[in-house]
Each structure stands twice: as C-alpha cells, then as structure tokens.
Coordinates of C-alpha atoms in Angstrom, one line a residue:
M23 CA -2.7 -32.2 -1.0
G24 CA -0.2 -29.8 -1.5
I25 CA -0.4 -26.3 -2.6
Q26 CA -1.1 -26.1 -6.4
M27 CA 2.4 -24.0 -8.0
M28 CA 2.3 -21.1 -10.5
K29 CA 2.7 -22.3 -14.0
K30 CA 3.0 -19.5 -15.6
N31 CA 2.7 -15.6 -15.1
F32 CA -0.7 -15.1 -14.1
L33 CA -0.6 -11.2 -14.2
P34 CA -0.9 -10.6 -18.4
E35 CA -4.4 -12.1 -18.3
Q36 CA -5.5 -10.2 -15.0
Y37 CA -4.5 -7.1 -17.1
R38 CA -6.6 -8.2 -20.1
Q39 CA -9.8 -9.0 -17.8
S40 CA -9.5 -6.0 -15.9
G41 CA -9.1 -3.6 -18.9
R42 CA -12.4 -4.8 -20.6
H43 CA -14.5 -2.7 -17.9
E44 CA -15.6 0.8 -18.6
I45 CA -14.8 1.6 -15.0
N46 CA -12.1 0.2 -13.9
H47 CA -9.6 0.5 -11.2
C48 CA -6.3 1.1 -13.9
Y49 CA -6.1 4.5 -15.0
L50 CA -2.6 4.6 -16.1
R51 CA -3.8 5.3 -19.5
Q52 CA -5.2 8.4 -18.9
Q53 CA -2.5 9.4 -15.7
F54 CA 0.5 9.4 -18.4
A55 CA -1.4 10.5 -21.6
D56 CA 1.6 13.2 -21.3
Y57 CA 4.5 10.4 -21.9
Q58 CA 6.2 12.2 -24.3
D59 CA 7.2 14.7 -21.5
I60 CA 8.8 11.8 -19.8
F61 CA 10.5 10.5 -22.9
A62 CA 12.3 13.8 -23.2
K63 CA 13.7 13.5 -20.0
I64 CA 14.7 9.5 -20.4
E65 CA 16.2 10.6 -23.9
Q66 CA 18.7 12.7 -21.7
L67 CA 19.0 9.6 -19.3
I68 CA 20.0 7.9 -21.7
I69 CA 22.6 10.9 -23.3
N70 CA 23.9 11.2 -19.9
E71 CA 24.4 7.5 -19.2
D72 CA 23.0 8.2 -15.7
Y73 CA 21.2 4.9 -14.9
T74 CA 21.0 4.1 -11.0
L75 CA 21.0 6.0 -8.4
G76 CA 21.7 9.0 -10.5
E77 CA 20.8 12.7 -10.3
E78 CA 16.9 12.3 -10.7
V79 CA 17.1 10.0 -7.6
D80 CA 18.7 12.8 -5.6
L81 CA 15.6 14.9 -6.8
F82 CA 13.2 12.7 -6.0
E83 CA 14.7 11.5 -2.4
K84 CA 14.6 15.5 -1.4
N85 CA 10.8 16.1 -2.9
F86 CA 9.9 12.9 -1.4
A87 CA 11.4 13.8 2.2
R88 CA 9.9 17.5 2.1
A89 CA 6.3 16.0 1.1
T90 CA 6.3 13.2 4.1
G91 CA 7.7 15.8 6.6
S92 CA 10.9 13.6 6.9
T93 CA 14.2 14.7 7.4
Y94 CA 15.8 11.8 4.8
A95 CA 13.9 9.8 2.1
L96 CA 15.8 6.6 0.6
G97 CA 14.5 5.5 -2.8
V98 CA 14.9 1.3 -3.4
G99 CA 13.5 -1.3 -5.6
S100 CA 10.1 -1.7 -4.2
G101 CA 7.4 -1.0 -1.4
T102 CA 9.0 -4.5 -0.1
D103 CA 12.2 -3.9 0.1
A104 CA 11.5 -0.7 1.8
L105 CA 10.0 -2.8 4.4
F106 CA 12.4 -5.4 4.8
L107 CA 15.4 -3.2 4.3
S108 CA 14.1 -1.4 7.3
L109 CA 13.8 -4.6 9.5
K110 CA 17.4 -5.5 8.7
A111 CA 18.5 -2.4 9.6
L112 CA 17.3 -3.0 13.2
D113 CA 19.8 -5.9 12.9
L114 CA 17.2 -8.4 14.7
P115 CA 18.2 -11.1 16.4
A116 CA 17.2 -14.6 16.5
A117 CA 13.6 -15.2 16.7
A118 CA 12.7 -12.1 16.6
E119 CA 8.8 -11.3 16.7
V120 CA 7.2 -8.3 14.9
I121 CA 3.8 -7.4 15.6
T122 CA 1.4 -6.4 12.6
T123 CA -1.8 -7.0 11.3
P124 CA -3.5 -9.6 9.5
Y125 CA -5.6 -7.7 6.9
T126 CA -2.9 -6.4 4.6
F127 CA -1.4 -7.2 1.2
F128 CA 1.4 -10.0 1.2
A129 CA 4.5 -8.1 1.2
T130 CA 3.8 -6.7 4.7
V131 CA 4.7 -10.1 6.2
G132 CA 6.6 -11.6 3.8
A133 CA 9.0 -8.5 4.5
I134 CA 9.1 -9.7 8.2
A135 CA 9.6 -13.4 7.5
T136 CA 12.6 -12.9 4.8
A137 CA 13.8 -10.3 7.2
G138 CA 14.7 -13.5 9.6
A139 CA 12.1 -12.2 12.3
R140 CA 8.5 -14.5 13.3
P141 CA 5.1 -12.4 12.3
V142 CA 2.7 -11.8 15.3
F143 CA -0.6 -10.8 14.4
V144 CA -3.0 -8.7 16.1
D145 CA -6.8 -8.3 15.1
I146 CA -8.2 -5.0 13.3
G147 CA -11.0 -2.5 14.2
D148 CA -14.3 -1.2 12.3
D149 CA -11.9 1.0 9.9
Y150 CA -10.1 -2.1 8.5
N151 CA -6.3 -0.6 10.4
I152 CA -4.8 -2.9 13.8
D153 CA -6.5 -2.4 17.0
A154 CA -4.4 -0.3 18.8
E155 CA -6.0 -1.2 21.9
R156 CA -4.9 -4.9 21.7
I157 CA -1.3 -4.6 20.5
E158 CA 0.0 -4.6 24.0
A159 CA -1.7 -7.9 24.6
A160 CA 0.5 -9.7 22.3
I161 CA 4.1 -8.2 22.9
T162 CA 6.6 -11.0 24.5
P163 CA 10.2 -10.8 25.6
R164 CA 10.8 -11.7 21.9
T165 CA 9.0 -8.8 20.6
K166 CA 11.7 -6.3 18.7
A167 CA 9.0 -4.4 16.2
I168 CA 5.7 -3.0 15.5
M169 CA 4.7 -2.9 11.9
P170 CA 1.4 -0.8 11.6
V171 CA -0.3 -0.8 8.0
H172 CA -1.8 2.7 7.2
W173 CA -4.1 0.4 5.4
A174 CA -6.7 1.8 1.9
G175 CA -4.6 5.5 2.8
L176 CA -6.1 5.5 6.3
P177 CA -3.5 6.2 8.8
C178 CA -3.4 4.0 11.8
D179 CA -3.7 5.5 15.5
M180 CA -0.2 6.5 15.5
E181 CA -0.2 8.4 19.0
K182 CA -1.7 4.7 20.7
I183 CA 1.2 2.9 18.9
L184 CA 3.8 5.1 19.3
A185 CA 3.1 5.5 23.0
I186 CA 3.3 1.1 23.0
G187 CA 6.5 1.3 21.2
Q188 CA 8.1 4.1 23.3
Q189 CA 6.7 1.7 26.5
Y190 CA 8.4 -1.2 25.5
S191 CA 11.7 0.3 23.5
L192 CA 10.0 -1.3 20.4
P193 CA 10.6 0.4 17.1
I194 CA 8.0 1.5 14.7
I195 CA 8.2 0.3 11.2
A196 CA 5.0 1.6 9.4
D197 CA 4.2 0.2 6.1
A198 CA 2.8 3.3 4.3
A199 CA 2.4 1.7 0.8
H200 CA -1.0 3.5 0.5
A201 CA -0.4 6.7 2.4
I202 CA 1.4 9.2 0.6
S203 CA -0.3 13.0 1.1
A204 CA -2.3 11.0 4.4
E205 CA -2.3 13.2 7.5
I206 CA -2.8 12.7 11.1
A207 CA -3.7 16.5 12.7
G208 CA -2.3 17.6 10.1
R209 CA 0.7 15.8 10.3
P210 CA 2.1 13.5 7.5
A211 CA 1.7 10.0 7.9
G212 CA 5.0 9.1 6.7
S213 CA 6.6 11.0 9.6
F214 CA 5.3 8.7 12.5
G215 CA 7.9 5.6 13.4
A216 CA 11.5 5.0 13.2
T217 CA 11.0 4.6 9.8
A218 CA 7.9 5.0 7.1
C219 CA 7.8 2.6 4.0
F220 CA 6.1 3.6 0.6
S221 CA 5.6 1.6 -2.8
M222 CA 5.1 2.9 -5.8
H223 CA 3.4 0.3 -7.8
P224 CA 2.4 1.0 -10.8
L225 CA -1.2 0.7 -8.8
K226 CA -0.1 3.1 -5.7
N227 CA -1.5 6.3 -5.8
L228 CA 2.0 7.6 -6.5
N229 CA 3.4 5.7 -9.0
V230 CA 6.0 4.8 -12.2
W231 CA 6.3 2.6 -14.8
G232 CA 7.5 -0.7 -12.5
D233 CA 8.5 -1.0 -9.4
G234 CA 9.8 1.7 -7.0
G235 CA 9.8 2.2 -3.3
V236 CA 10.5 4.7 -0.5
V237 CA 11.9 4.7 2.6
V238 CA 11.5 7.3 5.3
T239 CA 13.1 8.5 8.3
S240 CA 14.6 11.2 10.8
N241 CA 16.9 9.0 12.4
K242 CA 20.1 9.4 11.1
E243 CA 21.5 6.0 12.2
L244 CA 18.9 4.1 10.3
Y245 CA 19.1 6.2 7.4
E246 CA 23.2 5.6 7.4
K247 CA 22.3 2.0 7.6
I248 CA 20.1 1.7 5.2
L249 CA 22.0 3.6 2.8
L250 CA 24.2 1.1 2.7
L251 CA 22.3 -1.4 2.5
R252 CA 20.4 -1.0 -0.5
N253 CA 23.2 -0.8 -2.9
H254 CA 25.9 -3.8 -1.8
G255 CA 27.0 -1.8 1.7
L256 CA 29.2 0.5 -0.7
I257 CA 31.0 3.5 1.0
N258 CA 32.7 3.9 -2.7
R259 CA 33.4 2.0 -6.0
N260 CA 36.2 0.0 -4.4
E261 CA 35.1 -0.6 -1.0
C262 CA 32.1 -2.6 1.0
A263 CA 31.6 -1.4 4.7
I264 CA 28.9 -4.3 5.4
Y265 CA 27.5 -7.1 3.0
G266 CA 24.1 -5.8 1.6
F267 CA 21.5 -5.8 -1.3
N268 CA 20.4 -4.2 -4.5
S269 CA 17.6 -2.5 -4.0
R270 CA 18.4 0.3 -6.2
L271 CA 15.7 3.1 -7.4
D272 CA 16.5 3.3 -11.0
T273 CA 17.2 6.9 -12.9
L274 CA 14.4 6.3 -15.1
Q275 CA 11.6 5.6 -12.4
A276 CA 12.8 8.2 -10.7
I277 CA 12.4 11.0 -14.0
V278 CA 8.7 9.2 -13.8
A279 CA 8.1 9.4 -9.5
N280 CA 9.4 13.1 -10.0
H281 CA 6.7 13.7 -13.2
A282 CA 4.1 12.3 -10.7
M283 CA 4.5 13.9 -7.7
K284 CA 3.6 17.3 -10.1
K285 CA 0.2 15.9 -10.1
L286 CA 0.1 14.2 -6.8
E287 CA -2.2 17.2 -5.3
H288 CA -4.5 17.2 -7.4
L289 CA -5.0 13.0 -7.5
T290 CA -5.6 13.1 -4.0
T291 CA -8.2 16.0 -3.6
A292 CA -9.8 14.4 -6.7
R293 CA -9.9 10.7 -4.6
I294 CA -11.4 12.0 -1.3
K295 CA -14.0 14.0 -3.4
N296 CA -15.0 11.2 -5.1
A297 CA -14.7 9.2 -1.5
A298 CA -17.1 11.3 -0.1
L299 CA -19.6 11.7 -3.1
L300 CA -19.8 7.8 -3.2
D301 CA -20.2 7.5 0.8
Q302 CA -23.0 9.5 0.3
L303 CA -24.5 7.6 -2.6
L304 CA -24.3 4.4 -0.4
R305 CA -25.2 5.6 2.7
D306 CA -29.1 4.7 2.4
I307 CA -28.3 1.1 1.3
P308 CA -28.8 -0.7 4.4
A309 CA -26.6 -3.8 2.9
I310 CA -23.5 -1.5 2.5
T311 CA -21.5 -0.8 5.2
I312 CA -19.3 2.5 5.3
P313 CA -16.1 2.6 7.7
P314 CA -15.9 5.1 10.1
R315 CA -14.7 8.2 8.8
C316 CA -12.1 10.1 11.4
S317 CA -12.2 13.9 11.1
E318 CA -9.1 14.2 12.0
K319 CA -7.0 11.8 9.6
K320 CA -6.6 12.8 6.1
Q321 CA -7.5 9.6 4.6
V322 CA -6.3 9.3 0.9
Y323 CA -8.2 6.5 -0.6
H324 CA -5.8 4.5 -1.9
L325 CA -8.5 1.9 -2.0
Y326 CA -12.4 2.5 -1.2
I327 CA -13.3 -0.3 0.6
V328 CA -17.0 -0.7 2.1
R329 CA -18.5 -3.9 3.4
A330 CA -21.4 -5.8 1.4
E331 CA -24.0 -8.4 2.1
R332 CA -23.7 -11.0 -0.6
R333 CA -20.7 -9.6 -1.5
D334 CA -19.5 -12.3 -4.5
E335 CA -22.7 -12.3 -6.2
L336 CA -22.4 -8.3 -5.6
V337 CA -18.8 -8.5 -7.5
R338 CA -20.3 -10.7 -10.1
Y339 CA -23.1 -8.6 -10.8
L340 CA -20.9 -5.5 -11.4
Q341 CA -18.6 -6.9 -13.4
S342 CA -21.2 -8.3 -15.5
V343 CA -22.1 -4.3 -15.8
S344 CA -18.8 -3.2 -16.6
I345 CA -18.0 -1.9 -13.3
D346 CA -14.4 -3.5 -12.2
A347 CA -15.4 -4.7 -8.3
K348 CA -12.5 -6.6 -6.7
V349 CA -12.0 -7.7 -3.3
H350 CA -9.1 -6.7 -1.4
Y351 CA -8.3 -9.4 0.2
P352 CA -10.5 -12.7 0.6
I353 CA -8.4 -14.6 2.9
P354 CA -6.3 -12.9 5.7
M355 CA -2.7 -13.2 6.2
H356 CA -2.8 -15.9 9.3
L357 CA -4.7 -18.0 6.7
Q358 CA -2.5 -18.4 3.8
P359 CA -0.5 -21.1 2.8
A360 CA 2.6 -19.8 3.7
A361 CA 1.7 -18.9 7.4
R362 CA 0.9 -22.4 8.5
Y363 CA 4.1 -22.6 10.4
L364 CA 2.9 -20.0 12.5
N365 CA 0.1 -22.3 13.5
Y366 CA -2.9 -19.9 13.5
R367 CA -6.2 -20.9 12.8
A368 CA -9.3 -19.8 11.5
G369 CA -11.0 -18.3 14.6
D370 CA -8.2 -16.2 15.8
F371 CA -8.7 -13.1 14.3
P372 CA -12.6 -12.8 14.4
R373 CA -13.0 -9.2 13.5
C374 CA -10.4 -9.6 10.6
E375 CA -12.3 -12.3 9.4
A376 CA -15.6 -11.3 9.8
I377 CA -14.6 -8.2 7.4
V378 CA -12.9 -10.1 4.4
S379 CA -15.5 -12.2 3.9
E380 CA -17.7 -8.8 3.2
V381 CA -15.0 -6.5 1.9
L382 CA -15.8 -4.8 -1.7
S383 CA -13.3 -2.3 -3.5
L384 CA -14.4 0.3 -5.7
P385 CA -13.1 2.6 -8.4
I386 CA -12.9 6.5 -7.1
H387 CA -9.6 7.4 -8.9
E388 CA -9.6 11.0 -10.2
F389 CA -10.7 10.5 -13.7
I390 CA -14.0 8.9 -12.7
D391 CA -16.6 11.4 -12.9
Q392 CA -20.2 11.8 -11.0
G393 CA -22.2 10.2 -13.3
Q394 CA -19.9 7.3 -13.3
L395 CA -20.4 7.2 -9.8
E396 CA -23.9 7.9 -9.6
F397 CA -23.9 4.8 -11.9
V398 CA -21.8 2.5 -9.5
A399 CA -24.5 3.6 -6.7
D400 CA -27.5 2.7 -8.7
K401 CA -26.0 -0.4 -10.4
I402 CA -25.8 -1.6 -6.1
R403 CA -29.1 -0.4 -5.1
E404 CA -30.2 -2.3 -8.3
F405 CA -28.8 -5.6 -7.3
Y406 CA -30.2 -5.3 -3.9
H407 CA -33.7 -3.5 -4.3
G408 CA -34.4 -4.1 -7.8
R409 CA -33.8 -7.7 -8.7

C-alpha cells in the first residue's frame, strides 16, 4: 500500500483542537499580549523599507551571539535551514554519513538527507538524548559529522561527544532547537561544537511570528561560508561568490525576536520552576517515570516529557478533562516512511523504541500556575488509582 498523501494543510484543524483545552501547550496569546509595542516597531520598519536582513537583524544577531556564548550568530529562515546550511558549509563529499539520534523531530534527519548525506542513527539513553557511549561504534570511514540533539532542552553529554569528534576529526553540528538558555556546568549549550542551530518557531521558548532560525559559531571560516550561503552567495548587490540559497531572517521576525529576548530569562525561570513542581507532584505515581535530572546541566524544558504506562489511554483521558496532553513523538525516525531507504528495522534501537511507546508531554509554560499543575497531577493520579 502506498503512502497516503496530504490533501490539504492539516495545521489549522490542529490549532483549533489544541485551543479547546483549558490547560494548553500553546500560550502565544498571553505571551504577546503586548503586541502593540511590536506593532510600533513594525510601523518604523514600513517607513524605513528595511524588510530583509535589516538593522534589527544585525541587532538580534549581536544579542543572540552574546546570549549563547558564541562569537557569531546568523539569522536564517528556520531552524531546519540552520542545520542544513551548517552541513552545506562543511562541503560534505558524496556518500557522507552524519550520526544522529532516532528520537528527534523530522527536521534533524531531513536536514541531513537534503544536504546530501546519509543519516546514521545511534540509540538513546534514559534521558532521551543520544547515548554518547554508543557513538564511536557507529563511526565508519564515510562518517563526516555528528549531529547531537539537545532534546526537550536538556543538553547532551557534549564533553564526551566533543572528545569523539576531536579523536576522529569530525565536526559537531548541535541541534539546539529546544535549548536556548540551556547550560552545561554554567556554559551555554550553544557554545559547544562547530555550530549550534536554533529554531524560533512560534512554539519554541524563544519564538517569532512565523518561521525563523539561528546558527551560532565561533569558527570564522564557517561563519563566512554560511553568511554567503544564506543569501544566494552574494558578496554585494552585483557579485556572487558561490551559488547559495535564500534563507534570510526577515527584519519583521527579528523585531519580534528582539522583543521576545527581553522576556527570555523570566520564561526560562518559570519553566524550570514549573517542571520541578510537576516532578514533585508526579514522583509518587508508580506508573509515571520521570527521566533522570542532572545537577550540572541547566535544562530549559522546551518540552516536559515523562514516561507513562497505558500512555495512549492516559492521553485521551487528560484531553477529555481539558488538559492538552501530547506525544512527542510516537514513531522514531528510523521507522518513518521517509527512512525506508536506510533499511532500518524495528528492534534496531530498542531503548528509543521502548521510550517512544510511553512518552507523554505535559504543559508547563510560564502562564500555568501551581493550581493548574496540581490539577494535572490529580487527574493523572485519578486515572491510575481512582477509576
């Protein structure tokens, strides 16, 4: 049987369904309640006719590089483009392999494939991140990069991964889409690797009014290459140094990003606080498994994910009481229809496959209060013990 193709845009109905829940993952209306302040900046944008790679983009890049402990930041069209352009800047040879995790969003693997490389998966640990101890066994003469993912805002074991990269002369391209403000022993997660790549999709911790992404690096050569690649390879209006792509961060989105960055510390603190409370509330429920927490890492909880017995039943029950429980994601990357050509099979990555059958995401953003979190925990307890 062939793959069922999409016949229309599926997102509007998805937005409508999520919006019906009282305790919701989406909080954009509250976050941007001060939208009039942004409108005033957009009005100036219209007057200045400064729509593409404008002055607000320059300002944002300086702010973002400082926030991530990097020398350079480049605004691009999306988090996916940030990964793709980082890989293209490496000038990967034909048949190159890039090692990554099977538990991630489609963009990670899609960027590898569309950059002309072959994704090679390594199983994950109990923290949902790639198991650094298993990476070395996956390296072949064709391996040309490693792409770890700081899943749900928890940094990977970058010390180990960087050591492997150095030993085998492999650049590390970090998918940090979930990890703005995350840290490892006080050092920003975005400062590890050849580049780190961030998303500013509306549902990310630092978000804009559409798509947007950022590449950060302290490597001048990579910076200059990606600077060209994101804007058709242009060195000025009339000269093209290399053939590139159109992946510019719009000035309008940079205005929104600069506005959102002012709230980033508060947002991050609130998510960490809410996650700690929910950990405490759920810890005595045997059917719920909270992943290990590492005191040396600052996790920023783009997603709050636990493992739950009878997960699918629990999701339906929570949604029936207006809690926007979600699953991120039920099908691992190596078992997706798009990955059939890679010839992976069920059972190849047993820890990943076991975890995705149980993962459950619960809302913990900054506009959720203690009473709502207690309600969530009570309903989960009721599902397991009171029915």
